[in-house]
Short mmCIF file of C-alpha atoms and ligand atoms in Angstrom, two decimals:
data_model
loop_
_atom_site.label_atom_id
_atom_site.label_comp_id
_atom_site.label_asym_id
_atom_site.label_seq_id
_atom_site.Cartn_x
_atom_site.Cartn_y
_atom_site.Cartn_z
CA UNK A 197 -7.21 18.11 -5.53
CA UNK A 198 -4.74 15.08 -5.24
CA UNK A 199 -4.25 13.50 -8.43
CA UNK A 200 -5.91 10.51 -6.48
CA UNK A 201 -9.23 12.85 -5.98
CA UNK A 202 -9.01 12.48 -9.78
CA UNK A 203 -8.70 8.64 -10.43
CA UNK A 204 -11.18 8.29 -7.53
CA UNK A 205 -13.86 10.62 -9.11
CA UNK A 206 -13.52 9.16 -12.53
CA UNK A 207 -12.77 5.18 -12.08
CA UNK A 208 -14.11 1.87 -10.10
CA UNK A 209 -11.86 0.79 -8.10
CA UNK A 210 -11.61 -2.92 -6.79
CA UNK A 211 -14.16 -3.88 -3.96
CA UNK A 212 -12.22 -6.97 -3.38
CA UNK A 213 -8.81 -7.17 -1.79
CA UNK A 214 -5.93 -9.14 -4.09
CA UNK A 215 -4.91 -12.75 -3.31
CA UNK A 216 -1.59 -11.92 -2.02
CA UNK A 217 -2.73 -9.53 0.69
CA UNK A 218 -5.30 -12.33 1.89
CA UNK A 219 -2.58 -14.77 2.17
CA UNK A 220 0.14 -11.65 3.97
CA UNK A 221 -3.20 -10.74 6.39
CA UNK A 222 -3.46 -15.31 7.35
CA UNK A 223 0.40 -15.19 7.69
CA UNK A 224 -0.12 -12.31 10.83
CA UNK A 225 -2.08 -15.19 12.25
CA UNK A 226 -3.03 -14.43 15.78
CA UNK A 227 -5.39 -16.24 18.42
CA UNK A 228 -6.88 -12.43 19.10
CA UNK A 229 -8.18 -9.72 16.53
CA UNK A 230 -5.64 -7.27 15.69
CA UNK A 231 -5.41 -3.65 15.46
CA UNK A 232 -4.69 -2.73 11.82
CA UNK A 233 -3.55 0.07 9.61
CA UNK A 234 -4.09 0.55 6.11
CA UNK A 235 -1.82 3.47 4.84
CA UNK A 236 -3.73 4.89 1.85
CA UNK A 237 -6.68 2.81 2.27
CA UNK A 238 -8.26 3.66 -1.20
CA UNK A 239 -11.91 2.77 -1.96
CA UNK A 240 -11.43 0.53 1.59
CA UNK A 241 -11.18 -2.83 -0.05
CA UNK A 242 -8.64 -3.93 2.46
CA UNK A 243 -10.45 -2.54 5.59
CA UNK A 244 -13.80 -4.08 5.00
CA UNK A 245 -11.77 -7.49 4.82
CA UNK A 246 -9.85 -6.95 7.33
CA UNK A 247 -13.29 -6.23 9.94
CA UNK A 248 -14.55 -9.58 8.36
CA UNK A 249 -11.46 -11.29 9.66
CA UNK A 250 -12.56 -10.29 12.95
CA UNK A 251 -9.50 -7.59 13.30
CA UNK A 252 -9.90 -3.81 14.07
CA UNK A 253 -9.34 -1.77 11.59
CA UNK A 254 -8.19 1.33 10.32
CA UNK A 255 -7.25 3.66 6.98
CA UNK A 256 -5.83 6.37 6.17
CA UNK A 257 -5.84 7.89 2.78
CA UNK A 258 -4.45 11.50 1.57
CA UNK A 259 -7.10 11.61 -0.94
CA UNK A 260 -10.83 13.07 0.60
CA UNK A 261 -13.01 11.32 -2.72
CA UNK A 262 -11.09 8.14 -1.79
CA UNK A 263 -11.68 8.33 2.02
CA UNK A 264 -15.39 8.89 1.11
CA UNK A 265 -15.95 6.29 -1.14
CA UNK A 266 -14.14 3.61 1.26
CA UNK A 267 -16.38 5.41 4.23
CA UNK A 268 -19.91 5.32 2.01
CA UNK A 269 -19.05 1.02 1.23
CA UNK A 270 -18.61 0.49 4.88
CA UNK A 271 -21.33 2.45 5.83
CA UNK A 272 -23.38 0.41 3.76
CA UNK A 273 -22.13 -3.03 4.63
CA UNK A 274 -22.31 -1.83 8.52
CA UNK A 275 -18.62 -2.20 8.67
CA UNK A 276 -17.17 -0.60 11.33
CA UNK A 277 -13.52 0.31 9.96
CA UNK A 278 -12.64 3.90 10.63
CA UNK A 279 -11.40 5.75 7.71
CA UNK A 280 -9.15 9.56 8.61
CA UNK A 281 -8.12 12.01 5.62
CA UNK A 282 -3.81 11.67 6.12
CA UNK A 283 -0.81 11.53 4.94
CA UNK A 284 1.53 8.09 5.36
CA UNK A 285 4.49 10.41 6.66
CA UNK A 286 2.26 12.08 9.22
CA UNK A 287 0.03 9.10 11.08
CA UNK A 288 -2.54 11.04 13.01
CA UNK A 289 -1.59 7.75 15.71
CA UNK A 290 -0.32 8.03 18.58
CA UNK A 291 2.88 5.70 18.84
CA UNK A 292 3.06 1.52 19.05
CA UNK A 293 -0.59 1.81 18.53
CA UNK A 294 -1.05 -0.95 15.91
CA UNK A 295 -0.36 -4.93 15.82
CA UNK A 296 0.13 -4.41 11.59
CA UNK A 297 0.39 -1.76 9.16
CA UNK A 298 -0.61 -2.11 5.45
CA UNK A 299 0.64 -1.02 2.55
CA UNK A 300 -0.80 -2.10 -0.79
CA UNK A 301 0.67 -0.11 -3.32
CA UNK A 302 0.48 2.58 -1.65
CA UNK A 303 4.44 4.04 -0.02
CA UNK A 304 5.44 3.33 -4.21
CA UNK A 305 3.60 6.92 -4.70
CA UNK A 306 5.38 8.72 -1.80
CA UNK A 307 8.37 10.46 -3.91
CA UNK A 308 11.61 8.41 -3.13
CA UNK A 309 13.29 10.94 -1.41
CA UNK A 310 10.84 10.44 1.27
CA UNK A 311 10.17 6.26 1.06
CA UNK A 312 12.48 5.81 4.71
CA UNK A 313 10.64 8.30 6.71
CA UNK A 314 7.49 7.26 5.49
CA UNK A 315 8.65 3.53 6.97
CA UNK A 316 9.92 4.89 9.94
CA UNK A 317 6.64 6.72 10.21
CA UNK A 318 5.02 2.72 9.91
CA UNK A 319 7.74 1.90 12.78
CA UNK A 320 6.94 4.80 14.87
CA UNK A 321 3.34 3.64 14.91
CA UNK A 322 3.58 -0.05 15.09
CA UNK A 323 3.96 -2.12 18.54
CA UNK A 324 7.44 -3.51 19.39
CA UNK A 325 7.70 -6.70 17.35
CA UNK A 326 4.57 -5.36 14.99
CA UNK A 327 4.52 -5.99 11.01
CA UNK A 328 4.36 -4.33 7.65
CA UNK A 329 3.02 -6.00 4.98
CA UNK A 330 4.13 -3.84 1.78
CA UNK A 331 3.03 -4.67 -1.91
CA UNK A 332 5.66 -2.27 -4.15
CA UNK A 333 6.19 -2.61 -8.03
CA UNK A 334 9.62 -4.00 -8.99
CA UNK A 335 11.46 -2.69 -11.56
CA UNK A 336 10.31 -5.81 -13.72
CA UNK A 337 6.80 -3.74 -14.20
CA UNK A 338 6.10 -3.26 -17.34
CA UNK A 339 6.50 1.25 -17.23
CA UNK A 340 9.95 0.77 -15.63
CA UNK A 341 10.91 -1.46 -18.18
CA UNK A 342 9.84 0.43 -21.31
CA UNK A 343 10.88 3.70 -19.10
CA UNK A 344 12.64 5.20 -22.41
CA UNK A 345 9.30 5.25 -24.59
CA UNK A 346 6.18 5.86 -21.84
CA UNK A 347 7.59 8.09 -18.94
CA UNK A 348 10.00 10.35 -17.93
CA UNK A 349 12.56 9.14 -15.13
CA UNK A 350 12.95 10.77 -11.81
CA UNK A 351 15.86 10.03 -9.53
CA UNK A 352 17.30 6.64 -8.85
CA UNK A 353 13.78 4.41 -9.30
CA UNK A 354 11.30 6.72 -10.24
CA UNK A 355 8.93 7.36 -13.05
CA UNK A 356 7.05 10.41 -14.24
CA UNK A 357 4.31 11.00 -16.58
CA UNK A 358 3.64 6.93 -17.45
CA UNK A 359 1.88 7.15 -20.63
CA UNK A 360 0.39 4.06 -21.04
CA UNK A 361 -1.18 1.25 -19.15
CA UNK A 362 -2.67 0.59 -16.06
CA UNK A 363 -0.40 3.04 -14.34
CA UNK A 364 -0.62 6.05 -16.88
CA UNK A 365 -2.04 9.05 -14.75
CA UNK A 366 -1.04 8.12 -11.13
CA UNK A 367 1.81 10.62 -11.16
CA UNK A 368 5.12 9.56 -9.26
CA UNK A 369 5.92 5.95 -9.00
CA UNK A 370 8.91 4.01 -7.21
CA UNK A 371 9.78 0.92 -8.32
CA UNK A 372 12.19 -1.13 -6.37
CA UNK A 373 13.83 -4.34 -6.21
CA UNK A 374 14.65 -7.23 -3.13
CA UNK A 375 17.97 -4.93 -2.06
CA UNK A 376 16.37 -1.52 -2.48
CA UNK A 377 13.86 -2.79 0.52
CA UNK A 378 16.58 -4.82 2.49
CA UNK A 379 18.38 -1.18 2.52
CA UNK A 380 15.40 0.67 3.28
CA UNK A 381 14.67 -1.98 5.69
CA UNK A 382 18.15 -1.77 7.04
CA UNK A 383 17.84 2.02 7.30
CA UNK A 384 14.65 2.42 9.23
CA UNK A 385 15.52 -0.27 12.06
CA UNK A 386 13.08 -2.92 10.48
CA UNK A 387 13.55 -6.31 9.89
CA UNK A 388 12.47 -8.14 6.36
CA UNK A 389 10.99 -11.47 7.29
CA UNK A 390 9.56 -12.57 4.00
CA UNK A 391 9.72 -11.21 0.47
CA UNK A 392 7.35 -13.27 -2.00
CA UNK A 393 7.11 -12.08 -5.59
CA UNK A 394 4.12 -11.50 -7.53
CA UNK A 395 3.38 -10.95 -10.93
CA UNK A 396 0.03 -10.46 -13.69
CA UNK A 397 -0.75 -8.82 -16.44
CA UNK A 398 -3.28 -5.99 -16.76
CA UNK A 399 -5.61 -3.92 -18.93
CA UNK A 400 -6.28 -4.48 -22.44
CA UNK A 401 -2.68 -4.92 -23.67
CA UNK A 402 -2.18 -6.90 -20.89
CA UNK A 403 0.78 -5.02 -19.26
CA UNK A 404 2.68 -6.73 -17.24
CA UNK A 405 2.82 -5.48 -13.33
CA UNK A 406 5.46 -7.36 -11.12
CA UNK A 407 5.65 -6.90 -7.38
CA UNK A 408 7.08 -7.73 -3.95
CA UNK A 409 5.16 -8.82 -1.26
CA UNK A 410 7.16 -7.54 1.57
CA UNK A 411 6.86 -8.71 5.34
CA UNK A 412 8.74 -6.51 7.80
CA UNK A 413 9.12 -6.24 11.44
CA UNK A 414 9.16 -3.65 14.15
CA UNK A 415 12.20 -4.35 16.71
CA UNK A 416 10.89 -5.64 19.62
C1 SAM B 568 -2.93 2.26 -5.99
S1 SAM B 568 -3.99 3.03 -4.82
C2 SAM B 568 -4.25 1.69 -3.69
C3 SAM B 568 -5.47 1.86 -2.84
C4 SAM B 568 -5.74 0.69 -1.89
N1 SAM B 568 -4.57 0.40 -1.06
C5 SAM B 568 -6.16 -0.55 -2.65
O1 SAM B 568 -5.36 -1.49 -2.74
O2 SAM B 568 -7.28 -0.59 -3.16
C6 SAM B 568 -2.88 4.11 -3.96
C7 SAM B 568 -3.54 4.84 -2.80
O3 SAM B 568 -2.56 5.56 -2.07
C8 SAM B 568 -3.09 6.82 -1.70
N2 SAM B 568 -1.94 7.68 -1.43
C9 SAM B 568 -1.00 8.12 -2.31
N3 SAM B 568 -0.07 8.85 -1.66
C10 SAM B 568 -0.41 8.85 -0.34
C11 SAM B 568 0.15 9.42 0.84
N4 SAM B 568 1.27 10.16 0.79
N5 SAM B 568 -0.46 9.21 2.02
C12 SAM B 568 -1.61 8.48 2.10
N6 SAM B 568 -2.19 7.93 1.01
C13 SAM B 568 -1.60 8.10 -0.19
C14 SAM B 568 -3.95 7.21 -2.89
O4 SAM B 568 -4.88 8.22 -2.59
C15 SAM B 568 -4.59 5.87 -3.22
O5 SAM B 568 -5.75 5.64 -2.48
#
């Protein structure tokens, strides 16, 4: 069992997709659906939006409680997303198969060491001139900055063991800031076209969770 077979098992997850991913999914505006995939597609959120939207879409998720709960919600809304059991660095896809990859806090979990394959794994998948829309925690997020008292660091931006709010329990987490994903960018041959910044508090004590909304293209 993942630790996400865990969190899935024992918590609701959102049905609804955030505000910011509605308004990254209007800014891939196209006059034709699109062929879309979510990398760790969760309780499927995203995907059932996305088939409303009119585009085509698929997930992926490493966790099989996840992959069935997204499947069992668009089963029952006769959505007709396809869901696979994978990991982001190994895309069961053949390559340039998708118009626009998704990411919604999802490559922050893939241990640091390994955050440029798993983009060039996005690359590798998307058509020439395709986009990534990423949603990462900054380093403004409320674990990395507390780090000393709640978790354990790990490398350059990681955290370990968060002990406390909305992201105690989800095991290794990257947090970055605007040049960590120009580099990463830079590295994997993709091109940042728009970085917004999001922020809002959550849970209880109303911890404070800061991201970048991150829009990056395939060469074309
Ligand atoms: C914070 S949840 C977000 C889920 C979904 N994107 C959403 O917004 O509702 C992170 C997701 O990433 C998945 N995940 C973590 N590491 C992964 C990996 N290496 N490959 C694929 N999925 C992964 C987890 O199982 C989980 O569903």
């Amino acid at each position: 069992l993942t630790v996400w077979d865990d969190i899935f098992a024992t918590r609701s997850w959102g049905r609804w997709p955030a505000e910011e991913v509605v308004r990254a999914v209007a800014s891939l505006r196209s006059p034709h659906p699109l062929r879309v995939l979510e990398v760790g597609s969760g309780a499927g959120a995203q995907l059932w939006y996305l088939e409303h939207e009119g585009h085509d879409a698929f997930g992926v998720d490493v966790s099989r409680v996840g992959a069935r709960r997204a499947v069992e919600r668009l089963d029952d809304e006769r959505c007709a997303a396809r869901v696979a059991v994978a990991d982001a660095l190994r895309l069961p896809f053949p390559s340039r198969a998708f118009d626009a990859v998704l990411d919604v806090e999802t490559l922050v979990y893939v241990d640091e060491c390994h955050t440029a394959d798993a983009w060039r794994e996005v690359r590798r998948v998307l058509r020439p001139g395709g986009r990534l829309v990423a949603l990462m925690f900054t380093t403004a997020t409320y674990a990395w900055a507390d780090r000393g008292a709640i978790a354990t660091r790990v490398g350059e931006r990681s955290l370990d063991a968060i002990g406390a709010g909305p992201l105690a329990g989800t095991g290794r987490t990257a947090f970055v800031d605007e040049d960590t994903v120009r580099a990463l960018a830079l590295a994997t041959g993709m091109t940042v076209v728009d970085v917004q910044r999001r922020g809002r508090t959550a849970g209880p004590e109303r911890h404070w969770i800061d991201e970048l909304v991150v829009v990056a293209q395939a060469p074309a």
